[in-house]
Amino acid sequence: PPFTGENRKKTIDKILKCKLNLPPYLTQEARDLLKKLLKRNAASRLGAGPGDAGEVQAHPFFRHINWEELLARKVEPPFKPLLQSEEDVSQFDSKFTRQTPVDSPDDSTLSESANQVFLGFTYVAPSVLESVKEKFSFEPKIRSPRRFIGSPRTPV
């Protein structure tokens, strides 16, 4: 990634303040595309103007792409990897699969005004609901008929 830090705050600080350094092996078109997509001012990024996604599609990096055929799913991929399972990462460079994630969870707390947005909101994960449902069945329990023990009552 172009910007990484020891934690989320440092990563964001680098995004906001540091110069974008791109690897030298990228083509000039790729470098130009990335610079235009990663501008700090979101309004001046490629695709943020009136041309929307068409601005990105018209960039020289994509000059060989037939967008209509691509969107119609008529384009054959140049390479189809053979995967052993859905978790197969053998096609990724081990340089990346060995890395531990750098991004850390946000440890800041919300301000009181930001917390107001969530008043009255609750969430229960579906997995929790399923485990509760398994423990407490709402099906009526069938009782065996009671047996009368002792002397029968006489009607009044």
PDB file of C-alpha atoms in Angstrom:
ATOM      1  CA  PRO A   1       0.000   0.000   0.000  1.00  0.00           C
ATOM      2  CA  PRO A   2       1.220   3.497  -0.662  1.00  0.00           C
ATOM      3  CA  PHE A   3       0.637   4.601   2.944  1.00  0.00           C
ATOM      4  CA  THR A   4       1.148   2.411   6.001  1.00  0.00           C
ATOM      5  CA  GLY A   5       1.736   3.279   9.620  1.00  0.00           C
ATOM      6  CA  GLU A   6       2.080   1.516  12.964  1.00  0.00           C
ATOM      7  CA  ASN A   7      -1.599   2.128  13.680  1.00  0.00           C
ATOM      8  CA  ARG A   8      -4.696   3.667  12.108  1.00  0.00           C
ATOM      9  CA  LYS A   9      -3.919   7.208  13.303  1.00  0.00           C
ATOM     10  CA  LYS A  10      -0.381   7.142  11.869  1.00  0.00           C
ATOM     11  CA  THR A  11      -1.627   5.694   8.570  1.00  0.00           C
ATOM     12  CA  ILE A  12      -4.225   8.458   8.238  1.00  0.00           C
ATOM     13  CA  ASP A  13      -1.575  11.048   9.140  1.00  0.00           C
ATOM     14  CA  LYS A  14       0.651   9.751   6.315  1.00  0.00           C
ATOM     15  CA  ILE A  15      -2.262   9.839   3.870  1.00  0.00           C
ATOM     16  CA  LEU A  16      -2.926  13.468   4.743  1.00  0.00           C
ATOM     17  CA  LYS A  17       0.665  14.749   4.879  1.00  0.00           C
ATOM     18  CA  CYS A  18       3.144  12.522   3.032  1.00  0.00           C
ATOM     19  CA  LYS A  19       4.086  12.520  -0.633  1.00  0.00           C
ATOM     20  CA  LEU A  20       2.763   9.642  -2.715  1.00  0.00           C
ATOM     21  CA  ASN A  21       5.687   7.405  -3.668  1.00  0.00           C
ATOM     22  CA  LEU A  22       4.854   4.884  -6.358  1.00  0.00           C
ATOM     23  CA  PRO A  23       7.032   1.899  -7.261  1.00  0.00           C
ATOM     24  CA  PRO A  24       9.287   2.456 -10.289  1.00  0.00           C
ATOM     25  CA  TYR A  25       8.059  -0.681 -12.090  1.00  0.00           C
ATOM     26  CA  LEU A  26       4.647   0.897 -12.801  1.00  0.00           C
ATOM     27  CA  THR A  27       4.030   2.169 -16.328  1.00  0.00           C
ATOM     28  CA  GLN A  28       3.636   5.895 -16.877  1.00  0.00           C
ATOM     29  CA  GLU A  29      -0.097   5.391 -17.518  1.00  0.00           C
ATOM     30  CA  ALA A  30      -0.495   3.435 -14.264  1.00  0.00           C
ATOM     31  CA  ARG A  31       1.391   6.103 -12.298  1.00  0.00           C
ATOM     32  CA  ASP A  32      -0.740   8.855 -13.833  1.00  0.00           C
ATOM     33  CA  LEU A  33      -3.976   6.967 -13.098  1.00  0.00           C
ATOM     34  CA  LEU A  34      -3.045   6.360  -9.453  1.00  0.00           C
ATOM     35  CA  LYS A  35      -1.994   9.969  -8.912  1.00  0.00           C
ATOM     36  CA  LYS A  36      -5.309  11.188 -10.329  1.00  0.00           C
ATOM     37  CA  LEU A  37      -7.353   8.711  -8.266  1.00  0.00           C
ATOM     38  CA  LEU A  38      -5.487   9.395  -5.022  1.00  0.00           C
ATOM     39  CA  LYS A  39      -5.616  13.205  -4.973  1.00  0.00           C
ATOM     40  CA  ARG A  40      -6.175  14.513  -1.447  1.00  0.00           C
ATOM     41  CA  ASN A  41      -9.005  16.778  -2.567  1.00  0.00           C
ATOM     42  CA  ALA A  42     -11.825  14.348  -3.365  1.00  0.00           C
ATOM     43  CA  ALA A  43     -13.538  16.853  -5.667  1.00  0.00           C
ATOM     44  CA  SER A  44     -10.496  16.987  -7.951  1.00  0.00           C
ATOM     45  CA  ARG A  45     -10.040  13.217  -8.270  1.00  0.00           C
ATOM     46  CA  LEU A  46     -10.468  11.446 -11.581  1.00  0.00           C
ATOM     47  CA  GLY A  47     -14.105  10.373 -11.798  1.00  0.00           C
ATOM     48  CA  ALA A  48     -15.363  13.022  -9.373  1.00  0.00           C
ATOM     49  CA  GLY A  49     -16.261  15.457 -12.149  1.00  0.00           C
ATOM     50  CA  PRO A  50     -19.346  15.621 -14.333  1.00  0.00           C
ATOM     51  CA  GLY A  51     -18.017  12.743 -16.452  1.00  0.00           C
ATOM     52  CA  ASP A  52     -18.198  10.441 -13.410  1.00  0.00           C
ATOM     53  CA  ALA A  53     -16.906   6.904 -14.108  1.00  0.00           C
ATOM     54  CA  GLY A  54     -16.538   7.755 -17.806  1.00  0.00           C
ATOM     55  CA  GLU A  55     -13.523   9.892 -16.867  1.00  0.00           C
ATOM     56  CA  VAL A  56     -11.848   6.833 -15.369  1.00  0.00           C
ATOM     57  CA  GLN A  57     -12.814   4.613 -18.306  1.00  0.00           C
ATOM     58  CA  ALA A  58     -11.377   7.150 -20.772  1.00  0.00           C
ATOM     59  CA  HIS A  59      -7.973   7.229 -19.045  1.00  0.00           C
ATOM     60  CA  PRO A  60      -5.104   5.953 -21.284  1.00  0.00           C
ATOM     61  CA  PHE A  61      -4.393   3.128 -18.803  1.00  0.00           C
ATOM     62  CA  PHE A  62      -7.647   1.501 -19.951  1.00  0.00           C
ATOM     63  CA  ARG A  63      -7.244   2.202 -23.692  1.00  0.00           C
ATOM     64  CA  HIS A  64      -7.342  -1.515 -24.582  1.00  0.00           C
ATOM     65  CA  ILE A  65     -10.533  -2.218 -22.610  1.00  0.00           C
ATOM     66  CA  ASN A  66     -13.784  -2.622 -24.522  1.00  0.00           C
ATOM     67  CA  TRP A  67     -16.120  -1.481 -21.749  1.00  0.00           C
ATOM     68  CA  GLU A  68     -19.329  -2.586 -23.464  1.00  0.00           C
ATOM     69  CA  GLU A  69     -18.078  -6.150 -23.925  1.00  0.00           C
ATOM     70  CA  LEU A  70     -16.653  -6.172 -20.411  1.00  0.00           C
ATOM     71  CA  LEU A  71     -19.954  -5.073 -18.873  1.00  0.00           C
ATOM     72  CA  ALA A  72     -21.780  -7.659 -21.000  1.00  0.00           C
ATOM     73  CA  ARG A  73     -19.351 -10.291 -19.608  1.00  0.00           C
ATOM     74  CA  LYS A  74     -18.142 -11.197 -23.089  1.00  0.00           C
ATOM     75  CA  VAL A  75     -14.435 -10.646 -22.334  1.00  0.00           C
ATOM     76  CA  GLU A  76     -12.392 -13.755 -21.577  1.00  0.00           C
ATOM     77  CA  PRO A  77      -9.927 -13.240 -18.727  1.00  0.00           C
ATOM     78  CA  PRO A  78      -6.303 -13.548 -19.855  1.00  0.00           C
ATOM     79  CA  PHE A  79      -5.582 -15.930 -16.960  1.00  0.00           C
ATOM     80  CA  LYS A  80      -7.838 -18.241 -14.956  1.00  0.00           C
ATOM     81  CA  PRO A  81      -6.091 -19.577 -11.848  1.00  0.00           C
ATOM     82  CA  LEU A  82      -6.843 -23.105 -10.700  1.00  0.00           C
ATOM     83  CA  LEU A  83      -7.811 -22.895  -7.048  1.00  0.00           C
ATOM     84  CA  GLN A  84      -7.839 -25.751  -4.560  1.00  0.00           C
ATOM     85  CA  SER A  85     -10.439 -24.061  -2.322  1.00  0.00           C
ATOM     86  CA  GLU A  86     -12.083 -20.708  -1.653  1.00  0.00           C
ATOM     87  CA  GLU A  87      -9.257 -19.892   0.784  1.00  0.00           C
ATOM     88  CA  ASP A  88      -6.479 -20.777  -1.695  1.00  0.00           C
ATOM     89  CA  VAL A  89      -3.946 -17.919  -1.745  1.00  0.00           C
ATOM     90  CA  SER A  90      -1.255 -19.739  -3.732  1.00  0.00           C
ATOM     91  CA  GLN A  91      -1.530 -17.172  -6.549  1.00  0.00           C
ATOM     92  CA  PHE A  92      -0.505 -14.345  -4.190  1.00  0.00           C
ATOM     93  CA  ASP A  93       3.133 -13.545  -3.521  1.00  0.00           C
ATOM     94  CA  SER A  94       4.078 -14.904  -0.086  1.00  0.00           C
ATOM     95  CA  LYS A  95       5.545 -11.462   0.612  1.00  0.00           C
ATOM     96  CA  PHE A  96       1.931 -10.344   1.077  1.00  0.00           C
ATOM     97  CA  THR A  97       0.397 -13.451   2.646  1.00  0.00           C
ATOM     98  CA  ARG A  98       3.055 -13.460   5.392  1.00  0.00           C
ATOM     99  CA  GLN A  99       2.351  -9.846   6.352  1.00  0.00           C
ATOM    100  CA  THR A 100       0.413  -9.178   9.498  1.00  0.00           C
ATOM    101  CA  PRO A 101      -2.329  -6.583   9.113  1.00  0.00           C
ATOM    102  CA  VAL A 102      -1.090  -3.095   9.953  1.00  0.00           C
ATOM    103  CA  ASP A 103      -4.441  -1.397  10.381  1.00  0.00           C
ATOM    104  CA  SER A 104      -5.646  -1.458  13.963  1.00  0.00           C
ATOM    105  CA  PRO A 105      -9.208  -1.068  15.195  1.00  0.00           C
ATOM    106  CA  ASP A 106     -10.345   2.441  15.895  1.00  0.00           C
ATOM    107  CA  ASP A 107      -9.692   3.024  19.583  1.00  0.00           C
ATOM    108  CA  SER A 108     -11.263   6.449  19.832  1.00  0.00           C
ATOM    109  CA  THR A 109     -14.592   7.005  21.517  1.00  0.00           C
ATOM    110  CA  LEU A 110     -17.434   8.929  19.934  1.00  0.00           C
ATOM    111  CA  SER A 111     -18.344  12.372  21.148  1.00  0.00           C
ATOM    112  CA  GLU A 112     -21.632  12.790  23.015  1.00  0.00           C
ATOM    113  CA  SER A 113     -23.243  14.440  19.978  1.00  0.00           C
ATOM    114  CA  ALA A 114     -22.117  11.586  17.726  1.00  0.00           C
ATOM    115  CA  ASN A 115     -23.484   9.067  20.225  1.00  0.00           C
ATOM    116  CA  GLN A 116     -26.916  10.736  20.036  1.00  0.00           C
ATOM    117  CA  VAL A 117     -27.298   9.381  16.509  1.00  0.00           C
ATOM    118  CA  PHE A 118     -27.385   5.838  17.901  1.00  0.00           C
ATOM    119  CA  LEU A 119     -29.943   6.414  20.664  1.00  0.00           C
ATOM    120  CA  GLY A 120     -32.589   3.718  20.570  1.00  0.00           C
ATOM    121  CA  PHE A 121     -30.603   1.599  18.126  1.00  0.00           C
ATOM    122  CA  THR A 122     -29.868  -2.004  19.047  1.00  0.00           C
ATOM    123  CA  TYR A 123     -28.184  -4.763  17.159  1.00  0.00           C
ATOM    124  CA  VAL A 124     -27.894  -8.450  17.876  1.00  0.00           C
ATOM    125  CA  ALA A 125     -25.698 -10.580  15.640  1.00  0.00           C
ATOM    126  CA  PRO A 126     -27.606 -13.335  13.803  1.00  0.00           C
ATOM    127  CA  SER A 127     -25.301 -15.965  15.344  1.00  0.00           C
ATOM    128  CA  VAL A 128     -26.385 -14.851  18.833  1.00  0.00           C
ATOM    129  CA  LEU A 129     -30.052 -15.067  17.863  1.00  0.00           C
ATOM    130  CA  GLU A 130     -29.551 -18.591  16.513  1.00  0.00           C
ATOM    131  CA  SER A 131     -27.867 -19.784  19.712  1.00  0.00           C
ATOM    132  CA  VAL A 132     -30.688 -18.316  21.809  1.00  0.00           C
ATOM    133  CA  LYS A 133     -33.279 -19.922  19.547  1.00  0.00           C
ATOM    134  CA  GLU A 134     -31.608 -23.313  20.012  1.00  0.00           C
ATOM    135  CA  LYS A 135     -31.644 -23.010  23.819  1.00  0.00           C
ATOM    136  CA  PHE A 136     -35.211 -21.788  24.130  1.00  0.00           C
ATOM    137  CA  SER A 137     -37.698 -23.445  21.879  1.00  0.00           C
ATOM    138  CA  PHE A 138     -40.975 -21.632  21.426  1.00  0.00           C
ATOM    139  CA  GLU A 139     -42.727 -24.852  20.446  1.00  0.00           C
ATOM    140  CA  PRO A 140     -45.394 -25.873  22.984  1.00  0.00           C
ATOM    141  CA  LYS A 141     -44.244 -28.837  25.003  1.00  0.00           C
ATOM    142  CA  ILE A 142     -46.468 -31.889  24.838  1.00  0.00           C
ATOM    143  CA  ARG A 143     -47.228 -33.175  28.311  1.00  0.00           C
ATOM    144  CA  SER A 144     -48.082 -36.720  29.054  1.00  0.00           C
ATOM    145  CA  PRO A 145     -51.605 -37.171  30.430  1.00  0.00           C
ATOM    146  CA  ARG A 146     -51.794 -36.936  34.227  1.00  0.00           C
ATOM    147  CA  ARG A 147     -52.554 -40.020  36.094  1.00  0.00           C
ATOM    148  CA  PHE A 148     -55.068 -39.949  38.845  1.00  0.00           C
ATOM    149  CA  ILE A 149     -53.622 -41.154  42.133  1.00  0.00           C
ATOM    150  CA  GLY A 150     -55.890 -41.688  45.138  1.00  0.00           C
ATOM    151  CA  SER A 151     -59.650 -41.882  45.427  1.00  0.00           C
ATOM    152  CA  PRO A 152     -61.846 -40.436  42.746  1.00  0.00           C
ATOM    153  CA  ARG A 153     -63.745 -37.305  43.611  1.00  0.00           C
ATOM    154  CA  THR A 154     -67.385 -37.539  43.812  1.00  0.00           C
ATOM    155  CA  PRO A 155     -69.340 -34.937  41.926  1.00  0.00           C
ATOM    156  CA  VAL A 156     -70.968 -32.280  44.068  1.00  0.00           C
TER     157      VAL A 156
END
